[in-house]
mmCIF file of C-alpha atoms in Angstrom:
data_model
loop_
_atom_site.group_PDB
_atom_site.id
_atom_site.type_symbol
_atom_site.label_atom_id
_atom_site.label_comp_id
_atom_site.label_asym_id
_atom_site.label_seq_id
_atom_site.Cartn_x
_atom_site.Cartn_y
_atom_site.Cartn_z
ATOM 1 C CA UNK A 1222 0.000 0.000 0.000
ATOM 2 C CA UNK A 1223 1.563 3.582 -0.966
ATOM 3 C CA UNK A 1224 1.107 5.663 2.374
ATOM 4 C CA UNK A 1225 1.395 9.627 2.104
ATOM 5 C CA UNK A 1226 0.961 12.225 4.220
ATOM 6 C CA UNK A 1227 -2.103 15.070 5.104
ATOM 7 C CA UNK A 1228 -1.479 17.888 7.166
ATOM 8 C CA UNK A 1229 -3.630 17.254 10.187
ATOM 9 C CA UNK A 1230 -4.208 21.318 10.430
ATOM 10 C CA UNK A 1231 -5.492 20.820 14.456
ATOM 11 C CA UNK A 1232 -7.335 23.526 16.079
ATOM 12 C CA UNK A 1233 -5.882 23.385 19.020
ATOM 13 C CA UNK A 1234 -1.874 23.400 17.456
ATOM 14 C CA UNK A 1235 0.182 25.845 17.057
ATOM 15 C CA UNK A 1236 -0.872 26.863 13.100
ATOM 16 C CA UNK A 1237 2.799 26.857 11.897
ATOM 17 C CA UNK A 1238 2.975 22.919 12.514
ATOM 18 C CA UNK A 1239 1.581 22.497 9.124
ATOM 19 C CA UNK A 1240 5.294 23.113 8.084
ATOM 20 C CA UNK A 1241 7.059 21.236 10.448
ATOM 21 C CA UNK A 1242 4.860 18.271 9.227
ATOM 22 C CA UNK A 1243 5.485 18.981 5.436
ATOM 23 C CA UNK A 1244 9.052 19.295 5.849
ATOM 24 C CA UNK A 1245 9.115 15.665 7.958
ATOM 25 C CA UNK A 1246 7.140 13.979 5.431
ATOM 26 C CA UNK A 1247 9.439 15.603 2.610
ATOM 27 C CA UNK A 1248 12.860 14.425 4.423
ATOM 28 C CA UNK A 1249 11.420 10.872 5.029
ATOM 29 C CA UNK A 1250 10.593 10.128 1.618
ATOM 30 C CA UNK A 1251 6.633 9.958 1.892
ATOM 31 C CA UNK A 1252 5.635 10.727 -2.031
ATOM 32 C CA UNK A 1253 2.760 12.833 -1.241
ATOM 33 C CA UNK A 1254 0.977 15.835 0.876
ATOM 34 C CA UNK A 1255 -2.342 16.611 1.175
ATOM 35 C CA UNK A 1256 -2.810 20.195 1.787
ATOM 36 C CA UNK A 1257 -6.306 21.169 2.644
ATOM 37 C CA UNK A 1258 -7.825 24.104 4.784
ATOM 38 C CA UNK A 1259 -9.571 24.720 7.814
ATOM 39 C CA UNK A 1260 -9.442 27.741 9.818
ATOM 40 C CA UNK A 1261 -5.841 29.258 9.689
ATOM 41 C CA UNK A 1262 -3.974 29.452 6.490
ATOM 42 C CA UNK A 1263 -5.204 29.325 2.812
ATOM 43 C CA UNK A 1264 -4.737 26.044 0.827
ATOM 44 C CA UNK A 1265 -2.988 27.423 -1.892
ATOM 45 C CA UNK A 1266 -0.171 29.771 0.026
ATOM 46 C CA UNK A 1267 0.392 26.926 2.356
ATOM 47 C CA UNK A 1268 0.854 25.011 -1.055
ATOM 48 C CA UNK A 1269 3.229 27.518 -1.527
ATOM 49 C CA UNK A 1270 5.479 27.765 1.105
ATOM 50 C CA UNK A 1271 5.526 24.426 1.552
ATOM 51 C CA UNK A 1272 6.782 23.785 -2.243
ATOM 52 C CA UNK A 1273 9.117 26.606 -1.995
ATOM 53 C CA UNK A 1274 10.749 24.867 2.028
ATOM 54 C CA UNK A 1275 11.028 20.691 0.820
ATOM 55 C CA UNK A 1276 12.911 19.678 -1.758
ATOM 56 C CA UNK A 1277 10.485 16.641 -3.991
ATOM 57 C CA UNK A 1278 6.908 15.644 -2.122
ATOM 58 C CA UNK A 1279 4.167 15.814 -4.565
ATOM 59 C CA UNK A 1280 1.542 18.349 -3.345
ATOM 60 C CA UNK A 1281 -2.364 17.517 -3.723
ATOM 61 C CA UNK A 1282 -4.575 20.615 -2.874
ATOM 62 C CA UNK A 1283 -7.534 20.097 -1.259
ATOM 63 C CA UNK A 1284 -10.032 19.177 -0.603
ATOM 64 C CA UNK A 1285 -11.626 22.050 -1.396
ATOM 65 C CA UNK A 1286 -15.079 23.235 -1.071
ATOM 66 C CA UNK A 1287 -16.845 23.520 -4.695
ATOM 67 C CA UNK A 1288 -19.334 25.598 -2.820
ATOM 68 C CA UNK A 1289 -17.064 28.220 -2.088
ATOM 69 C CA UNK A 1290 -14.168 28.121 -4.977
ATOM 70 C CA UNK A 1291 -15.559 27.833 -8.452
ATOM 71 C CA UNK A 1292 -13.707 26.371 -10.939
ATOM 72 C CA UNK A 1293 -12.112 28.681 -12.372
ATOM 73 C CA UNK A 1294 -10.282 29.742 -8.689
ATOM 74 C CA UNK A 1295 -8.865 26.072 -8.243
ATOM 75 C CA UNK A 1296 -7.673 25.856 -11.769
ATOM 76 C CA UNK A 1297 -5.904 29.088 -11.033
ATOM 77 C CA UNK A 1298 -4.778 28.494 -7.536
ATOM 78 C CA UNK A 1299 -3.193 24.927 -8.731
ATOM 79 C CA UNK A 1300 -1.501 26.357 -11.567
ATOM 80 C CA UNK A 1301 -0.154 29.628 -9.199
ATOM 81 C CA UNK A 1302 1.357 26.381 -7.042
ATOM 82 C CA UNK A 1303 2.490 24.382 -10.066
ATOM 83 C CA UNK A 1304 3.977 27.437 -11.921
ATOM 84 C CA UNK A 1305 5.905 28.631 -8.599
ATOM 85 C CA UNK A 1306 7.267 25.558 -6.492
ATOM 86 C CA UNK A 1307 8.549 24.096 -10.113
ATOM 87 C CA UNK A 1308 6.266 20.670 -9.507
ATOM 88 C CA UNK A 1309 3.469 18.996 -10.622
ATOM 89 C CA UNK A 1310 0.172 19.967 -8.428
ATOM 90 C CA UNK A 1311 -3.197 17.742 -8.175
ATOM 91 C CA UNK A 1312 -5.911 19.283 -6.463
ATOM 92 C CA UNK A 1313 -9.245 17.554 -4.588
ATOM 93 C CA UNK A 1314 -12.498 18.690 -4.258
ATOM 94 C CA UNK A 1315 -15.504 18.010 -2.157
ATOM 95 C CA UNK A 1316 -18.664 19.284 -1.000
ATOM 96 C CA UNK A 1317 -17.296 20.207 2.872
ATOM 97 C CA UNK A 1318 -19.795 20.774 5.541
ATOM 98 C CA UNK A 1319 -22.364 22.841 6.557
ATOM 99 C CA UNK A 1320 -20.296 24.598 9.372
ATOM 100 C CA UNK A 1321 -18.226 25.797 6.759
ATOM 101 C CA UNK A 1322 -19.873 26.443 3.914
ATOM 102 C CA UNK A 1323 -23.171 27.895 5.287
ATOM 103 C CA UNK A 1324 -21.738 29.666 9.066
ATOM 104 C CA UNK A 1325 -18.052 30.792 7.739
ATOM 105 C CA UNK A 1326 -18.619 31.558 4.917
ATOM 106 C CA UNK A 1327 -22.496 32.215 4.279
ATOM 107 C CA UNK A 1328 -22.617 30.537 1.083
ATOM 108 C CA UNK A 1329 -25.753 28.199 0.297
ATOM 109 C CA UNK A 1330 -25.207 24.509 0.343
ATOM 110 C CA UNK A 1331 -28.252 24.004 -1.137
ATOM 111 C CA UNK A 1332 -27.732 21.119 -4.051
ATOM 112 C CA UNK A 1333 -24.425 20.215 -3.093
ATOM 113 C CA UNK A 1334 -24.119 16.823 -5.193
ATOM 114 C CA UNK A 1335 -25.041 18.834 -8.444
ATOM 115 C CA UNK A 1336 -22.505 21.641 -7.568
ATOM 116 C CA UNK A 1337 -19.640 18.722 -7.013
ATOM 117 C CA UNK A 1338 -20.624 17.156 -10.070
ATOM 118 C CA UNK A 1339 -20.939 19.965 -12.428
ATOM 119 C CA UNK A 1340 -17.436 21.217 -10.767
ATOM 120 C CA UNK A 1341 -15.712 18.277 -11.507
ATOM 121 C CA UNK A 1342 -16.989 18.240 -15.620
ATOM 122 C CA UNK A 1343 -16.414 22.050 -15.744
ATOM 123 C CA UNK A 1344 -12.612 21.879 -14.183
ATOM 124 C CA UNK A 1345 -11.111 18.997 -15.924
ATOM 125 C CA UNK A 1346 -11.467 21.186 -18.810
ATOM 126 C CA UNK A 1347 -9.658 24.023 -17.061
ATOM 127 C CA UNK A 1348 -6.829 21.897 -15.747
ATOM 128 C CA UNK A 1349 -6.032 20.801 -19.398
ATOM 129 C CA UNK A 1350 -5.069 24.096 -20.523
ATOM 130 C CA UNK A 1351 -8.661 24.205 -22.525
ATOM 131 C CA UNK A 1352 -11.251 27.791 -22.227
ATOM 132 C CA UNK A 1353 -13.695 27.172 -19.774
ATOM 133 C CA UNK A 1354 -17.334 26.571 -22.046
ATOM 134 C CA UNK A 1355 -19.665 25.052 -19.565
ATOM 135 C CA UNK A 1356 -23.146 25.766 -18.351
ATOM 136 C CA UNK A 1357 -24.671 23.426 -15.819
ATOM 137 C CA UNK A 1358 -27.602 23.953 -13.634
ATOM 138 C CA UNK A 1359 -25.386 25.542 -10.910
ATOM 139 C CA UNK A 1360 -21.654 25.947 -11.898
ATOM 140 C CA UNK A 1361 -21.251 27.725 -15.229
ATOM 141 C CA UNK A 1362 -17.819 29.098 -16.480
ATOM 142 C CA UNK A 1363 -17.241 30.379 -20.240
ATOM 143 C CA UNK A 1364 -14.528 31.848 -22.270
ATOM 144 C CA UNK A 1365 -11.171 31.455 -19.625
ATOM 145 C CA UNK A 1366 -8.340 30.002 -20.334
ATOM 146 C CA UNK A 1367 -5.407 29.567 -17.623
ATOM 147 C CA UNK A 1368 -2.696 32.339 -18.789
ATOM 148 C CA UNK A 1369 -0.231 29.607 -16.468
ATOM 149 C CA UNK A 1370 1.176 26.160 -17.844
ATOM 150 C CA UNK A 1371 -1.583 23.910 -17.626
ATOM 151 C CA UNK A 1372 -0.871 22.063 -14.516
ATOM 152 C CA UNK A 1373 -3.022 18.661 -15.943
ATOM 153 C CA UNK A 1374 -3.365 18.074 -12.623
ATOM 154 C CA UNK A 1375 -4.696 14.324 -11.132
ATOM 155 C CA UNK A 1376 -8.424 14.980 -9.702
ATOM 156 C CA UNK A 1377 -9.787 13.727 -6.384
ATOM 157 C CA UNK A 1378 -13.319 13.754 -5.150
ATOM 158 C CA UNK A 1379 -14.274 13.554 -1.596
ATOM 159 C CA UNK A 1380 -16.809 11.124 -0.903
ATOM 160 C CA UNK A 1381 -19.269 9.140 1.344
ATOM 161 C CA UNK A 1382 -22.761 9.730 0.101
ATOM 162 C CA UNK A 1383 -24.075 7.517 -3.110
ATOM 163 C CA UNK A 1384 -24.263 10.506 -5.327
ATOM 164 C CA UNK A 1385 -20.289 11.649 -4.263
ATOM 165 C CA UNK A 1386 -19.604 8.406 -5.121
ATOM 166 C CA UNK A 1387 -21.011 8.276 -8.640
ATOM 167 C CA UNK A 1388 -18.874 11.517 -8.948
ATOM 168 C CA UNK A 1389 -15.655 10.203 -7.886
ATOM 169 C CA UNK A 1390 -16.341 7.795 -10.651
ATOM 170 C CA UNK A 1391 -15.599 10.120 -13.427
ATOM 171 C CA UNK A 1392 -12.525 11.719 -11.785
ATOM 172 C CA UNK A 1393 -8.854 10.269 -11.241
ATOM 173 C CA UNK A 1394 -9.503 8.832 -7.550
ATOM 174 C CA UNK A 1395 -11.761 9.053 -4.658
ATOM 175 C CA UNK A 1396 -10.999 9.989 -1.126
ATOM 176 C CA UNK A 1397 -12.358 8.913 2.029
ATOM 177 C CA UNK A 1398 -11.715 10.432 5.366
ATOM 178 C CA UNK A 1399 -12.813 8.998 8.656
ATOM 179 C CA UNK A 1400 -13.573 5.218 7.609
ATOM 180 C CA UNK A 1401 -13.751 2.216 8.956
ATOM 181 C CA UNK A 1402 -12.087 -0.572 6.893
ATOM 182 C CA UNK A 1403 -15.668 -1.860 6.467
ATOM 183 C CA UNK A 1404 -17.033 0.964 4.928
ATOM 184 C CA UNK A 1405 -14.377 1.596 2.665
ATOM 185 C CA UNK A 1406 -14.739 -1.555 1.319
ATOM 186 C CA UNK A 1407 -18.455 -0.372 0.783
ATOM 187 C CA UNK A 1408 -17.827 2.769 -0.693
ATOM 188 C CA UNK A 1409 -14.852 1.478 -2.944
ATOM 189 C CA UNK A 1410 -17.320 -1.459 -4.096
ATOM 190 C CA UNK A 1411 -19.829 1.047 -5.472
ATOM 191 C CA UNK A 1412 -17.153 3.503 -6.992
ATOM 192 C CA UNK A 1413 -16.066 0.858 -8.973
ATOM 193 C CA UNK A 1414 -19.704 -0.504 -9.576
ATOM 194 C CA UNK A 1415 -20.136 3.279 -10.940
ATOM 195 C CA UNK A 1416 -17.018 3.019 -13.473
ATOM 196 C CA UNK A 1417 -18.388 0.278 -15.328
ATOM 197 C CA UNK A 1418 -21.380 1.375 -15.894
ATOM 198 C CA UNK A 1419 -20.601 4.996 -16.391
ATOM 199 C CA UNK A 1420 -19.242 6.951 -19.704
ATOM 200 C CA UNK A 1421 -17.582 9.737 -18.271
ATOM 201 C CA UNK A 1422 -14.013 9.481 -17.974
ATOM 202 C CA UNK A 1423 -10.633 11.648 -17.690
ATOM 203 C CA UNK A 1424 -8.501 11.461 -20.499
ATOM 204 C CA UNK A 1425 -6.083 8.902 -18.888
ATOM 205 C CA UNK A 1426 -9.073 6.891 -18.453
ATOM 206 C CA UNK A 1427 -10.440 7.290 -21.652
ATOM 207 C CA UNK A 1428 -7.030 6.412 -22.733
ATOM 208 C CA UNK A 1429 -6.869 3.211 -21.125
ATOM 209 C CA UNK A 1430 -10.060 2.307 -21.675
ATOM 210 C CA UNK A 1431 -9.343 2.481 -25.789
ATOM 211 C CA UNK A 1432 -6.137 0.762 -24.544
ATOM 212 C CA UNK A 1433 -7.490 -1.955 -22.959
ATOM 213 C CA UNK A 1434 -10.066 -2.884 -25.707
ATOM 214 C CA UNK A 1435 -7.852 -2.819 -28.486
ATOM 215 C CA UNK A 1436 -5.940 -5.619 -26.154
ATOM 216 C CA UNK A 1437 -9.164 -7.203 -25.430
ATOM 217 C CA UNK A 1438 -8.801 -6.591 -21.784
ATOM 218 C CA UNK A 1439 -11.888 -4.892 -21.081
ATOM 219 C CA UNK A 1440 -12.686 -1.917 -19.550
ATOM 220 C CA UNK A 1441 -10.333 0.575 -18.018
ATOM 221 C CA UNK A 1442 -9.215 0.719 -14.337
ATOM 222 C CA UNK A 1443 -11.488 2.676 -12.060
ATOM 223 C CA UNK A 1444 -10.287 5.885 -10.330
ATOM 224 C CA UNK A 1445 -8.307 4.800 -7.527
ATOM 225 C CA UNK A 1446 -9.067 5.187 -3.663
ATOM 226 C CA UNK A 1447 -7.370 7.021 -0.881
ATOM 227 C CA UNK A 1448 -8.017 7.204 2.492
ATOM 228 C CA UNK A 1449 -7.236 9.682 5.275
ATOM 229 C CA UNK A 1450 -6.324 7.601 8.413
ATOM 230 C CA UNK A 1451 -5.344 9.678 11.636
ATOM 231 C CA UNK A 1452 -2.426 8.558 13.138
ATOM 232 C CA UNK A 1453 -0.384 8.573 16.379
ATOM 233 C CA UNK A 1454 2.463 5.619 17.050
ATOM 234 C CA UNK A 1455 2.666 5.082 21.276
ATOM 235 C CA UNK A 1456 0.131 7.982 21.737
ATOM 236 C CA UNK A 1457 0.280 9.931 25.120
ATOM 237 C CA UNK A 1458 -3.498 10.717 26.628
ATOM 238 C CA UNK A 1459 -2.815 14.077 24.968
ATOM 239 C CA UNK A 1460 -3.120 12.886 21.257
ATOM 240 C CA UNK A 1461 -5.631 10.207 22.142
ATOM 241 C CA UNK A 1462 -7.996 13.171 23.715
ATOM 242 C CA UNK A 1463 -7.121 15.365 20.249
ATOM 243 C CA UNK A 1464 -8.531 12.580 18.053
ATOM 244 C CA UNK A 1465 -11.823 11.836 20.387
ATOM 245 C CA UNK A 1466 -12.369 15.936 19.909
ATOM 246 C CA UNK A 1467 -11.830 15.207 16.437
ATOM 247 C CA UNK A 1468 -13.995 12.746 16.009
ATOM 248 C CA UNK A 1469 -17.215 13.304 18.047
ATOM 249 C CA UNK A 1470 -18.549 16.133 15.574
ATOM 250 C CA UNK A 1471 -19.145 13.377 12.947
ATOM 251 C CA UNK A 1472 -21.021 11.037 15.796
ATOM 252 C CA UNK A 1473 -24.491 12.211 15.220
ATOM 253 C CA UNK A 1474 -23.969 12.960 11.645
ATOM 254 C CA UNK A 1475 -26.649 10.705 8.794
ATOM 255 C CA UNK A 1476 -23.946 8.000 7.454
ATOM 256 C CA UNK A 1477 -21.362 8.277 9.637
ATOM 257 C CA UNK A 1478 -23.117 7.552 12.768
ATOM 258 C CA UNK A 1479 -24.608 4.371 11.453
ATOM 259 C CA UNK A 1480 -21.036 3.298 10.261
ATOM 260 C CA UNK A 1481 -19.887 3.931 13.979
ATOM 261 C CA UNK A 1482 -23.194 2.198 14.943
ATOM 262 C CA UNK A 1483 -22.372 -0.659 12.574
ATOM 263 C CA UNK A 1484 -18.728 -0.868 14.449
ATOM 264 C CA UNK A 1485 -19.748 -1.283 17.990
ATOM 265 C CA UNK A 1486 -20.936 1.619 19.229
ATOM 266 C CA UNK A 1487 -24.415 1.972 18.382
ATOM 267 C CA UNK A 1488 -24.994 3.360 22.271
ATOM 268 C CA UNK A 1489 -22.617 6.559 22.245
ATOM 269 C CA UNK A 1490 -24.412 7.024 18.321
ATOM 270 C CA UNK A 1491 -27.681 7.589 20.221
ATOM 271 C CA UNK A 1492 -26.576 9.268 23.040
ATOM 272 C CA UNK A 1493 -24.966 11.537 20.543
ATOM 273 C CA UNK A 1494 -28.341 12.243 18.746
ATOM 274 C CA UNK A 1495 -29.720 13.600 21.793
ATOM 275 C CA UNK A 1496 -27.591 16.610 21.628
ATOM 276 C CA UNK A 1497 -26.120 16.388 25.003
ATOM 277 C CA UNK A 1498 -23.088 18.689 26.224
ATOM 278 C CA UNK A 1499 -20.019 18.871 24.309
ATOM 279 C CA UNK A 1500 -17.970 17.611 27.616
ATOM 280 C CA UNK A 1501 -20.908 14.985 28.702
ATOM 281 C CA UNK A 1502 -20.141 13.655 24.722
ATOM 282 C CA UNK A 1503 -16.253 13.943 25.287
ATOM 283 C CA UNK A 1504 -16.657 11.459 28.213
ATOM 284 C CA UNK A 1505 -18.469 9.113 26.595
ATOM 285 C CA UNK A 1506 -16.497 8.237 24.083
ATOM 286 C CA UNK A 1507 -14.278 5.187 24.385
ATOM 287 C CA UNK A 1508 -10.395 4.449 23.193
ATOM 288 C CA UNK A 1509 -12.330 1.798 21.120
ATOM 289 C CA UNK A 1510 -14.429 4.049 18.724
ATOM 290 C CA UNK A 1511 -11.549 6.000 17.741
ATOM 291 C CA UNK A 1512 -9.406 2.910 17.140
ATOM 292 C CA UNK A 1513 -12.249 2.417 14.318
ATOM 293 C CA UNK A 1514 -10.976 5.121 12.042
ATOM 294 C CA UNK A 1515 -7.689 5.466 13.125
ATOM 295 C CA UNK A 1516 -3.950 4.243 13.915
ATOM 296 C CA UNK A 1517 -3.495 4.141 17.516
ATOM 297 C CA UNK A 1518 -1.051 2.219 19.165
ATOM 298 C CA UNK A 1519 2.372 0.469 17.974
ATOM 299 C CA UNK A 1520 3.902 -0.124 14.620
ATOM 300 C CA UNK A 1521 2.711 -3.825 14.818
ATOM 301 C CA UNK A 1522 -0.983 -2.493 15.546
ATOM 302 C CA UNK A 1523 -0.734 -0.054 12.690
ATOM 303 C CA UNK A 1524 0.984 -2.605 10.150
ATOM 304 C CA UNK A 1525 -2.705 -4.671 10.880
ATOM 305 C CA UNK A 1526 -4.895 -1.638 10.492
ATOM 306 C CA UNK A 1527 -3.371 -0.601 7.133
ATOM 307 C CA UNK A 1528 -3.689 -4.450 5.827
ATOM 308 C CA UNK A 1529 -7.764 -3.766 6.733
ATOM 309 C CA UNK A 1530 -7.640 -0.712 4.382
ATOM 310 C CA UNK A 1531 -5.811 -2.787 1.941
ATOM 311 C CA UNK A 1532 -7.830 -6.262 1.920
ATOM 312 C CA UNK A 1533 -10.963 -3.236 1.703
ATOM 313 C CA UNK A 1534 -9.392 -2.124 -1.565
ATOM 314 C CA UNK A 1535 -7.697 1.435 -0.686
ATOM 315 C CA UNK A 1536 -4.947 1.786 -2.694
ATOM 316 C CA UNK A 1537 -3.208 4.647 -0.379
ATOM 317 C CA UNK A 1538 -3.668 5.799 2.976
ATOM 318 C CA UNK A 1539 -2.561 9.127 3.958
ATOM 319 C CA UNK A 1540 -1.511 9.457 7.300
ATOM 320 C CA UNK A 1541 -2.743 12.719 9.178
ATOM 321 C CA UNK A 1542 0.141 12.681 12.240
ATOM 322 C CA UNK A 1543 -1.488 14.195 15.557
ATOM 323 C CA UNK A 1544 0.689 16.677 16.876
ATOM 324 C CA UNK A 1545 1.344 17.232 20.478
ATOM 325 C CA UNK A 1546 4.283 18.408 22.845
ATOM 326 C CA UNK A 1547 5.661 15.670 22.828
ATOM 327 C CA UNK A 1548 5.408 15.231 19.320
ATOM 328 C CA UNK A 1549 5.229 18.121 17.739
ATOM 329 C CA UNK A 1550 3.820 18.557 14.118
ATOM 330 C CA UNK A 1551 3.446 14.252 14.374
ATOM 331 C CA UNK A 1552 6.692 13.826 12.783
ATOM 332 C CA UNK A 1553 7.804 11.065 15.540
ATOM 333 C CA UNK A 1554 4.461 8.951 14.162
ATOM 334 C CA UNK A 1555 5.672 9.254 10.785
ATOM 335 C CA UNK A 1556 9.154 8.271 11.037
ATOM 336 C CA UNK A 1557 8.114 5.501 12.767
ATOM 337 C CA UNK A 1558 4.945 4.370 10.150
ATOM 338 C CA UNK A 1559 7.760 5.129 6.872
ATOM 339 C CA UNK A 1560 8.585 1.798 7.299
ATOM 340 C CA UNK A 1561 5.547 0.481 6.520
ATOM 341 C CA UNK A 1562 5.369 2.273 2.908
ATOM 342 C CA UNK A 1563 5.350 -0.186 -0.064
#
């Protein structure tokens, strides 16, 4: 399994750890970093300075939320990356959440599947070096052309929900974040029940397809799948307590609290739907739960965790290091997972 690297860009860490994570990932060899954003820095100057402090890590953008960068923003913010840092730049997008998209920023997320959707036909396109011609039902972009090197950059779709999914199926790969090896081999299932039947397809894809039937091989790969897999080797109570924060917003949430409900923990799923207090939540949470989604313990535990994403079908994990004092920016838990890269 090819393991990479995304920033874990905690709330509660010092903002400038992003770096001190990029930098670790870049000296250990990881291949890739996922650079997405939250509340502090921007996606595409963090791309930046990160490109411009490590020497050869491939940098995916993202992912970003369609409902607040059109397309023609993230085909010029990857090619601003690309065309500064010297390197090729993929970017991801997805539909976020409404936090976000509706409180931060007061943007509608009204039709979110059709926005991802119609996104991901309209910036393929862009990304090509092609003028934008496209007018969907709720994206539309005409007559721009990227005044950059086209960046032909790999694209990633967040997903979970059927209709992400179907999405994902038309891009490069899909991306999962807080999974449970079960799951994933759910989701990944019905991506690749979505390639077959669908048309759509990026140009490599197309490619291959035309490839594969002149060889009388079939149909085409589907888009691969990654997965984002927090991570802390020998964790102290400290990261342990920064993952259960991280985790409880998504308890209550349609999908993901029937996936935790389908692991085990059907009992903190309900008590989470009755809204209690944050701290009451916090408490009732156990080690368990979190060891669902996410590398906690050893190298030995973590070696059997990442076969479960593999025998699910994920073809990369990347690793989101929880940074504490003790380990700050998680660069201790990657230099002891880079073994475990294939």
């Amino acid at each position: 399994m090819r393991l990479g690297v995304s920033l874990g860009l905690w709330q509660d860490r010092p903002a400038e750890e992003a770096l001190l994570t990029a930098r670790a990932a870049d000296e250990l060899g990881y291949d890739e970093l996922w650079v997405g954003e939250m509340a502090t820095y921007d996606a595409f100057a963090l791309a930046t300075a990160i490109g411009l402090s490590t020497g050869r890590i491939g940098l995916t953008v993202g992912p970003l939320a369609v409902a607040v960068r059109d397309p023609m923003m993230i085909a010029m913010g990857v090619a601003s990356v690309a065309g500064l840092v010297g390197r090729p730049v993929n970017v991801a997008v997805g539909t976020s959440s409404p936090l976000v998209v509706e409180e931060w920023h007061g943007r509608s997320r009204a039709r979110s599947a059709a926005v991802l959707r119609e996104t991901v036909r309209a910036l393929r396109p862009l990304l090509d070096g092609d003028k934008s011609d496209f007018s969907g039902e709720c994206v539309k972009s005409r007559g721009y052309r990227l005044r950059l090197p086209a960046p032909r950059a790999e694209l990633t779709v967040a997903a979970f929900g059927a209709s992400a999914v179907r999405t994902a199926a038309t891009a490069d790969r899909m991306v999962l974040n807080l999974i449970t090896p079960a799951s994933a081999a759910r989701l990944t299932a019905d991506l690749r029940a979505a390639a077959r039947e669908g048309t759509a397809r990026t140009p490599a894809q197309a490619q291959g397809a035309a490839l594969a039937q002149g060889q009388g091989q079939g149909a085409a790969p589907a888009p691969r799948v990654a997965a984002w897999v927090t991570a802390a080797v020998d964790p102290g109570r400290e990261a342990v307590d920064r993952i259960r924060r991280a985790v409880v917003g998504y308890l209550a949430a349609p999908g993901y609290g029937e996936m935790f409900a389908e692991a085990g923990f059907g009992d903190v799923v309900a008590f989470a739907r009755t809204r209690p207090h944050p701290r009451e939540l916090l408490a009732a949470v156990p080690d368990g739960l979190l060891e669902a989604v996410a590398l906690i313990g050893d190298v030995d535990a973590a070696r059997e965790r990442l076969r479960a994403y593999a025998d699910a079908g994920v073809d990369e994990v990347a690793l989101v290091p929880v940074g504490t004092d003790a380990d700050p920016g998680g660069m201790a838990t990657l230099k002891a997972l880079r073994a475990l890269a294939q």
